[in-house]
Amino acid sequence: MGEILDGKAVAERVRAEVGRRVVALAERGIVPGLATVLVGDDPASRVYVGSKEKGCAALGMRSFGHRPPADATTSQLVALVEELNARPDVHGILVQLPLPNTLDEDAVIQAIAPAKDVDGLTIASQGRLLTGRGGLRPCTPLGIMRLVAETGLELRGTHAVVVGRSNLVGKPIALMLLEQHATVTMCHSRTRDLAAVVRGADVVVAAVGRAELVRGDWIRDGAVVIDVGINRTADGKLVGDVEFAAARERAAWITPVPGGVGPMTVAMLLANTAAAAETGPTAAAIGASASA
Ligand code: NAD
């Protein structure tokens, strides 16, 4: 039976590491600052932003909450982002998604200066990842890479299968696995015989949003299984994209839902904010990679 890859415990360790970096920054007179932008009053988004702001406070970082009303315009939000881009005490900018559908979400995100793009979602950040340059990476894939590292698995030469191809998770995690020299297969809603592809995987990352789509008997013995999905069942339970109990029978390591990838995302946002403060406004060079 596979070991549980405990995202809560790993996230605590990441937070402790970030706390030490905050102390080192304080010695240089720098307090990392995260600006959060929450448009309207969606209750779930309010909870997410609240946990990010609390995370900052717990580590001695500043957060600056901005709460434009639901009827704010795209140009007002772009102007707010530009004002935050210019502020020296703001090192990271987080625009909580989704924005109300009256707004041009892409225009708002793309207005974020790449050096402050702690969610890693601008074209500049994604392009830097694609071309093997250093830069701020999206938080959920960063968290997944940290979880895989915790297993001790050497990714070089392994076959990693990513199910889902969103800009938020699937595409960036595939590129990050590639950076670590895995052979990566990307699957999506049009993939033929998904079961056969997943059966060849040493590492499976499921980021689909369909309850238990990845069946336990698709998992190769000894695989590392990372379940990003968050799905609510009819009886109100949270389940992932992987059939957990059956998959655990075969896997070497598997993330639970909840308590796997989820807690890592906020921890990596805090890590990115510290990294942005360390690097400053001129360079986006955080980490680099090989392409050979
Ligand atoms: P998305 O809806 O943008 O993308 C889903 C992807 O799944 C698409 O690329 C699609 O091609 C693929 N897909 C759909 N049906 C499929 C099928 N039958 N077979 C194979 N592939 C199929 O989703 P997303 O934003 O990447 O999120 C995926 C899931 O991860 C959601 O449940 C989301 O809530 C969760 N999520 C969790 C975190 C976290 O911090 N834990 C962060 C982001 C997303």
Coordinates of C-alpha atoms and ligand atoms in Angstrom, one line a residue:
M1 CA 0.0 0.0 0.0
G2 CA 1.3 3.4 -1.0
E3 CA 2.5 6.1 1.4
I4 CA 0.4 9.2 1.8
L5 CA 2.1 12.3 0.5
D6 CA 1.0 14.7 3.2
G7 CA 0.6 18.2 1.7
K8 CA -0.2 19.8 5.0
A9 CA 3.0 18.6 6.6
V10 CA 5.1 19.6 3.6
A11 CA 3.4 23.0 3.4
E12 CA 4.3 23.6 7.0
R13 CA 7.9 23.0 6.2
V14 CA 7.7 25.3 3.2
R15 CA 6.2 28.0 5.4
A16 CA 9.0 27.5 7.9
E17 CA 11.6 27.9 5.2
V18 CA 9.9 31.1 3.9
G19 CA 9.9 32.4 7.5
R20 CA 13.7 32.1 7.6
R21 CA 14.0 33.9 4.3
V22 CA 11.8 36.7 5.6
V23 CA 14.1 37.1 8.6
A24 CA 17.1 37.3 6.2
L25 CA 15.3 39.9 4.1
A26 CA 14.6 41.9 7.3
E27 CA 18.3 42.2 7.9
R28 CA 18.5 43.9 4.5
G29 CA 15.6 46.2 5.5
I30 CA 13.1 44.5 3.2
V31 CA 9.6 43.3 4.3
P32 CA 8.0 41.2 1.5
G33 CA 4.6 42.7 0.6
L34 CA 1.8 40.9 -1.2
A35 CA -1.1 43.0 -2.7
T36 CA -4.3 41.0 -3.0
V37 CA -7.1 42.1 -5.3
L38 CA -10.5 40.6 -4.6
V39 CA -13.3 41.9 -6.8
G40 CA -16.9 41.6 -5.4
D41 CA -17.8 39.4 -2.4
D42 CA -17.8 35.8 -3.6
P43 CA -17.7 33.9 -0.3
A44 CA -15.3 31.2 -1.5
S45 CA -12.9 33.7 -3.0
R46 CA -13.1 35.7 0.3
V47 CA -12.0 32.6 2.2
Y48 CA -9.1 31.9 -0.2
V49 CA -7.8 35.5 -0.1
G50 CA -8.2 35.5 3.7
S51 CA -6.0 32.5 4.0
K52 CA -3.3 34.1 1.8
E53 CA -3.3 37.3 3.9
K54 CA -3.2 35.3 7.1
G55 CA -0.3 33.3 5.7
C56 CA 1.6 36.5 5.1
A57 CA 1.0 37.8 8.6
A58 CA 2.1 34.6 10.2
L59 CA 5.5 34.8 8.5
G60 CA 6.1 38.5 9.1
M61 CA 5.2 39.6 5.6
R62 CA 2.9 42.4 4.7
S63 CA -0.3 42.1 2.8
F64 CA -2.3 45.0 1.2
G65 CA -5.9 44.1 0.6
H66 CA -7.8 45.7 -2.2
R67 CA -11.5 45.1 -2.5
P68 CA -13.0 46.8 -5.6
P69 CA -16.8 46.4 -5.9
A70 CA -18.3 43.8 -8.3
D71 CA -19.3 46.6 -10.7
A72 CA -15.7 47.9 -11.1
T73 CA -14.6 48.2 -14.7
T74 CA -11.7 46.5 -16.5
S75 CA -9.9 49.8 -16.9
Q76 CA -10.3 50.6 -13.2
L77 CA -8.7 47.3 -12.3
V78 CA -5.9 47.7 -14.8
A79 CA -5.2 51.1 -13.3
L80 CA -5.1 49.5 -9.8
V81 CA -2.7 46.9 -11.0
E82 CA -0.5 49.5 -12.6
E83 CA -0.5 51.5 -9.3
L84 CA 0.6 48.3 -7.5
N85 CA 3.3 47.6 -10.1
A86 CA 4.8 51.0 -9.2
R87 CA 4.8 50.6 -5.5
P88 CA 8.2 49.6 -4.0
D89 CA 6.6 48.1 -0.9
V90 CA 4.5 45.6 -3.0
H91 CA 6.6 42.7 -4.2
G92 CA 3.8 40.4 -5.3
I93 CA 0.4 41.0 -6.8
L94 CA -2.4 38.5 -6.6
V95 CA -5.6 39.0 -8.4
Q96 CA -8.1 36.4 -7.1
L97 CA -9.8 34.5 -9.9
P98 CA -12.3 34.1 -11.3
L99 CA -13.2 37.7 -11.9
P100 CA -16.9 38.5 -12.4
N101 CA -17.7 37.7 -16.1
T102 CA -18.4 41.4 -16.9
L103 CA -14.6 41.9 -16.7
D104 CA -11.8 41.1 -19.1
E105 CA -9.8 38.8 -16.8
D106 CA -6.9 38.4 -19.2
A107 CA -6.4 42.2 -19.6
V108 CA -6.2 42.5 -15.8
I109 CA -3.8 39.6 -15.4
Q110 CA -1.5 40.7 -18.2
A111 CA -1.2 44.1 -16.6
I112 CA 0.8 42.6 -13.7
A113 CA 4.5 43.3 -13.9
P114 CA 6.3 40.0 -14.5
A115 CA 8.6 40.6 -11.5
K116 CA 5.5 40.8 -9.3
D117 CA 3.6 38.0 -10.9
V118 CA 3.6 35.7 -7.9
D119 CA 0.8 33.5 -9.5
G120 CA 3.0 33.0 -12.6
L121 CA 0.0 33.5 -14.9
T122 CA 1.2 36.3 -17.2
I123 CA 2.3 35.5 -20.8
A124 CA 5.8 36.7 -19.8
S125 CA 6.0 34.3 -16.8
Q126 CA 4.6 31.4 -18.8
G127 CA 6.9 32.2 -21.8
R128 CA 9.9 32.2 -19.5
L129 CA 9.0 28.8 -18.3
L130 CA 8.4 27.5 -21.8
T131 CA 11.8 28.8 -22.9
G132 CA 13.7 27.5 -19.9
R133 CA 14.4 30.9 -18.4
G134 CA 14.2 31.6 -14.7
G135 CA 11.1 33.4 -13.3
L136 CA 8.1 33.2 -11.1
R137 CA 6.2 29.9 -11.7
P138 CA 2.5 29.2 -11.0
C139 CA 1.9 28.1 -7.4
T140 CA 0.0 24.8 -7.8
P141 CA 2.6 23.3 -10.2
L142 CA 5.4 24.5 -7.9
G143 CA 3.7 22.8 -5.0
I144 CA 3.4 19.6 -7.0
M145 CA 7.1 19.7 -7.9
R146 CA 7.9 20.1 -4.2
L147 CA 5.7 17.1 -3.3
V148 CA 7.3 14.9 -5.9
A149 CA 10.8 16.0 -4.6
E150 CA 9.7 14.9 -1.1
T151 CA 9.2 11.3 -2.3
G152 CA 12.9 11.2 -3.2
L153 CA 12.1 10.1 -6.7
E154 CA 14.7 11.1 -9.3
L155 CA 12.6 12.4 -12.2
R156 CA 15.4 12.1 -14.8
G157 CA 14.3 9.6 -17.4
T158 CA 11.0 8.7 -15.8
H159 CA 7.7 8.8 -17.7
A160 CA 5.4 11.4 -16.3
V161 CA 1.8 11.5 -17.5
V162 CA -0.2 14.8 -17.0
V163 CA -3.9 14.6 -17.4
G164 CA -5.4 18.0 -18.1
R165 CA -3.9 20.9 -20.1
S166 CA -5.0 24.1 -18.4
N167 CA -2.7 27.1 -18.4
L168 CA -3.0 27.1 -14.6
V169 CA -1.9 23.5 -13.9
G170 CA -1.6 21.0 -16.8
K171 CA 0.7 22.9 -19.2
P172 CA 3.0 24.4 -16.6
I173 CA 3.4 21.2 -14.6
A174 CA 4.2 19.3 -17.8
L175 CA 7.0 21.9 -18.6
M176 CA 8.4 21.8 -15.1
L177 CA 8.6 18.0 -15.2
L178 CA 10.3 18.3 -18.6
E179 CA 12.8 20.7 -17.0
Q180 CA 13.7 18.0 -14.6
H181 CA 14.3 15.6 -17.5
A182 CA 11.2 13.5 -17.3
T183 CA 9.6 12.2 -20.5
V184 CA 6.2 13.9 -20.4
T185 CA 2.9 12.9 -22.0
M186 CA 0.1 15.3 -21.9
C187 CA -3.4 14.0 -21.9
H188 CA -6.7 15.8 -22.2
S189 CA -10.4 15.3 -23.1
R190 CA -9.6 14.1 -26.6
T191 CA -6.9 11.6 -25.6
R192 CA -7.6 8.1 -27.0
D193 CA -7.3 5.2 -24.4
L194 CA -6.3 7.3 -21.4
A195 CA -6.1 4.2 -19.3
A196 CA -3.3 2.7 -21.5
V197 CA -1.3 6.0 -21.3
V198 CA -1.7 6.3 -17.6
R199 CA -0.7 2.6 -17.2
G200 CA 2.8 3.5 -18.5
A201 CA 3.4 6.3 -16.0
D202 CA 6.0 6.5 -13.3
V203 CA 4.4 9.8 -12.2
V204 CA 0.8 10.7 -12.7
V205 CA -0.5 14.2 -12.3
A206 CA -4.3 14.4 -12.5
A207 CA -5.7 17.9 -13.0
V208 CA -9.1 17.5 -14.6
G209 CA -11.9 18.3 -12.2
R210 CA -13.8 15.0 -12.7
A211 CA -14.4 12.9 -9.7
E212 CA -12.3 9.7 -9.7
L213 CA -11.8 9.8 -13.5
V214 CA -8.4 8.1 -13.1
R215 CA -9.2 4.5 -11.9
G216 CA -7.1 2.7 -9.4
D217 CA -6.3 -0.2 -11.8
W218 CA -4.7 2.3 -14.3
I219 CA -1.9 3.0 -11.8
R220 CA 1.4 1.2 -12.4
D221 CA 2.9 -0.5 -9.4
G222 CA 5.2 1.9 -7.6
A223 CA 4.0 5.1 -9.3
V224 CA 3.9 8.5 -7.7
V225 CA 0.3 9.8 -8.0
I226 CA -0.5 13.5 -7.6
D227 CA -4.2 14.4 -7.5
V228 CA -4.9 18.0 -8.1
G229 CA -8.7 17.7 -8.6
I230 CA -11.2 19.0 -6.1
N231 CA -14.7 17.7 -6.7
R232 CA -17.7 17.8 -4.5
T233 CA -19.9 14.6 -4.6
A234 CA -23.7 14.6 -4.3
D235 CA -23.4 13.8 -0.6
G236 CA -21.1 16.8 0.0
K237 CA -17.8 15.0 0.3
L238 CA -14.6 16.3 -1.4
V239 CA -12.9 13.8 -3.8
G240 CA -10.1 14.1 -6.2
D241 CA -9.7 13.1 -9.8
V242 CA -8.2 9.7 -8.8
E243 CA -10.0 6.7 -7.3
F244 CA -7.9 7.1 -4.1
A245 CA -8.3 3.8 -2.2
A246 CA -7.8 1.5 -5.2
A247 CA -4.9 3.7 -6.6
R248 CA -3.2 3.6 -3.2
E249 CA -3.1 -0.2 -3.4
R250 CA -0.6 0.1 -6.3
A251 CA 1.1 3.5 -5.9
A252 CA 4.3 4.1 -4.0
W253 CA 3.1 7.5 -3.0
I254 CA -0.2 9.3 -3.4
T255 CA -1.7 12.6 -2.4
P256 CA -5.0 12.7 -0.5
V257 CA -7.9 15.1 -1.3
P258 CA -8.2 17.2 0.7
G259 CA -4.8 17.6 2.3
G260 CA -2.5 17.0 -0.6
V261 CA -1.9 19.6 -3.3
G262 CA -4.3 22.1 -1.9
P263 CA -2.3 23.2 1.2
M264 CA 0.8 23.5 -1.0
T265 CA -0.7 26.2 -3.3
V266 CA -0.8 29.0 -0.6
A267 CA 2.6 28.0 0.8
M268 CA 4.1 28.4 -2.7
L269 CA 2.4 31.8 -3.1
L270 CA 4.2 32.9 0.1
A271 CA 7.5 31.4 -1.3
N272 CA 7.0 33.3 -4.6
T273 CA 6.4 36.5 -2.7
A274 CA 9.6 36.1 -0.7
A275 CA 11.4 35.2 -4.0
A276 CA 10.1 38.4 -5.6
A277 CA 11.3 40.5 -2.7
E278 CA 14.7 38.8 -2.8
T279 CA 15.1 39.4 -6.5
G280 CA 13.6 43.0 -6.6
P281 CA 11.9 44.8 -9.4
T282 CA 14.5 44.5 -12.1
A283 CA 15.2 40.8 -12.6
A284 CA 12.8 37.9 -13.0
A285 CA 15.7 35.5 -12.8
I286 CA 14.6 33.0 -10.2
G287 CA 15.9 29.6 -11.0
A288 CA 16.9 28.5 -14.5
S289 CA 16.9 25.2 -16.4
A290 CA 18.6 23.0 -18.9
S291 CA 17.2 22.2 -22.4
A292 CA 19.8 19.7 -23.6
Ligands
NAD1 P1 -9.6 23.1 -16.3 O1 -11.1 22.9 -16.3 O2 -9.1 24.4 -16.8 O3 -8.9 22.0 -17.2 C1 -9.3 20.7 -17.1 C2 -8.6 19.9 -18.1 O4 -9.0 18.5 -18.0 C3 -8.8 20.3 -19.6 O5 -7.5 20.5 -20.2 C4 -9.4 19.1 -20.3 O6 -8.9 18.8 -21.6 C5 -9.1 17.9 -19.3 N1 -10.2 17.0 -19.3 C6 -11.5 17.2 -19.2 N2 -12.2 16.0 -19.3 C7 -11.3 15.0 -19.5 C8 -11.4 13.7 -19.7 N3 -12.5 13.0 -19.7 N4 -10.2 13.0 -19.8 C9 -9.0 13.6 -19.9 N5 -8.9 14.9 -19.7 C10 -10.0 15.6 -19.5 O7 -9.1 22.8 -14.9 P2 -7.9 23.3 -13.9 O8 -8.0 24.7 -13.6 O9 -6.6 22.7 -14.5 O10 -8.3 22.5 -12.6 C11 -8.4 21.0 -12.6 C12 -8.8 20.6 -11.3 O11 -7.8 20.9 -10.3 C13 -10.1 21.2 -10.8 O12 -10.8 20.2 -10.0 C14 -9.6 22.3 -9.9 O13 -10.6 22.6 -8.8 C15 -8.4 21.7 -9.3 N6 -7.4 22.7 -8.8 C16 -6.9 22.6 -7.6 C17 -5.9 23.4 -7.1 C18 -5.3 23.2 -5.8 O14 -4.7 24.1 -5.3 N7 -5.5 22.1 -5.2 C19 -5.4 24.5 -8.0 C20 -6.0 24.6 -9.3 C21 -6.9 23.7 -9.7

